[in-house]
């Protein structure tokens, strides 16, 4: 047989909160009921999700998760980010709900991925379709540290371990360090700080970004990191 469709069914504390959030991301409701049990179906193009409400459910304790495969993680991220900016005035990068940025995942063969953590604490993990060539393996001391930190925070949800990895790398500068990689590490450390509710460290890291001297070519290579820094600064204001 062909054309099978799998739709994940995920827990939440409130289907109303779920609907409000996913509407921001461009989803519409396909089905909703209150009795005998509250549940809702949501869809955005070919992406379908369903949720069921549990009284007293704690999103911080959720193990809900699913994978979404797409041909362009950047395009989907930008659409979600635009919805967040329109609704909230910023991209949500800390707390629940929030969204990570597309990054090459060392633990996914270098394919790009990002995650949406919704009001139910569910991790919607968006990955580049495997038919696309993965990114090259990270090189250099800082690039490898960044790759390891992304696995910890963006994949495992362990922001504290990611912070330790990045702090160790930043605490031992080397004259051979790639300044673009330094900018990327500083920006990601700022994002991790915000996940850990540590705005002082986030501000410190973003301030350090401004002090890194880059050539025109290097600045072009660091464009995605600077865009992320702009979103982080907006979330801090």
GROMACS .gro file of C-alpha atoms in nm, residues 8-19 29 31-42 49-57 122:
model
   35
    8UNK     CA    1   0.096   1.209   1.609
    9UNK     CA    2  -0.136   1.240   1.910
   10UNK     CA    3   0.027   1.454   2.180
   11UNK     CA    4  -0.068   1.551   2.538
   12UNK     CA    5  -0.130   1.900   2.672
   13UNK     CA    6  -0.280   2.084   2.967
   14UNK     CA    7  -0.515   2.296   2.755
   15UNK     CA    8  -0.627   2.246   2.397
   16UNK     CA    9  -0.727   2.614   2.391
   17UNK     CA   10  -0.365   2.716   2.457
   18UNK     CA   11  -0.250   2.470   2.192
   19UNK     CA   12  -0.489   2.609   1.931
   29UNK     CA   13  -0.827   2.353   1.329
   31UNK     CA   14  -1.149   1.893   1.436
   32UNK     CA   15  -1.223   1.981   1.798
   33UNK     CA   16  -1.434   1.832   2.074
   34UNK     CA   17  -1.486   1.879   2.446
   35UNK     CA   18  -1.674   1.559   2.533
   36UNK     CA   19  -1.623   1.283   2.615
   37UNK     CA   20  -1.257   1.395   2.616
   38UNK     CA   21  -1.106   1.730   2.501
   39UNK     CA   22  -0.902   1.691   2.184
   40UNK     CA   23  -0.817   1.890   1.874
   41UNK     CA   24  -0.672   1.830   1.529
   42UNK     CA   25  -0.454   2.093   1.360
   49UNK     CA   26  -0.090   1.721   1.460
   50UNK     CA   27  -0.351   1.614   1.713
   51UNK     CA   28  -0.362   1.688   2.085
   52UNK     CA   29  -0.554   1.558   2.384
   53UNK     CA   30  -0.605   1.747   2.710
   54UNK     CA   31  -0.513   1.596   3.048
   55UNK     CA   32  -0.637   1.765   3.367
   56UNK     CA   33  -0.342   1.870   3.585
   57UNK     CA   34  -0.088   1.792   3.314
  122UNK     CA   35   0.591   1.868   2.327
   0.00000   0.00000   0.00000
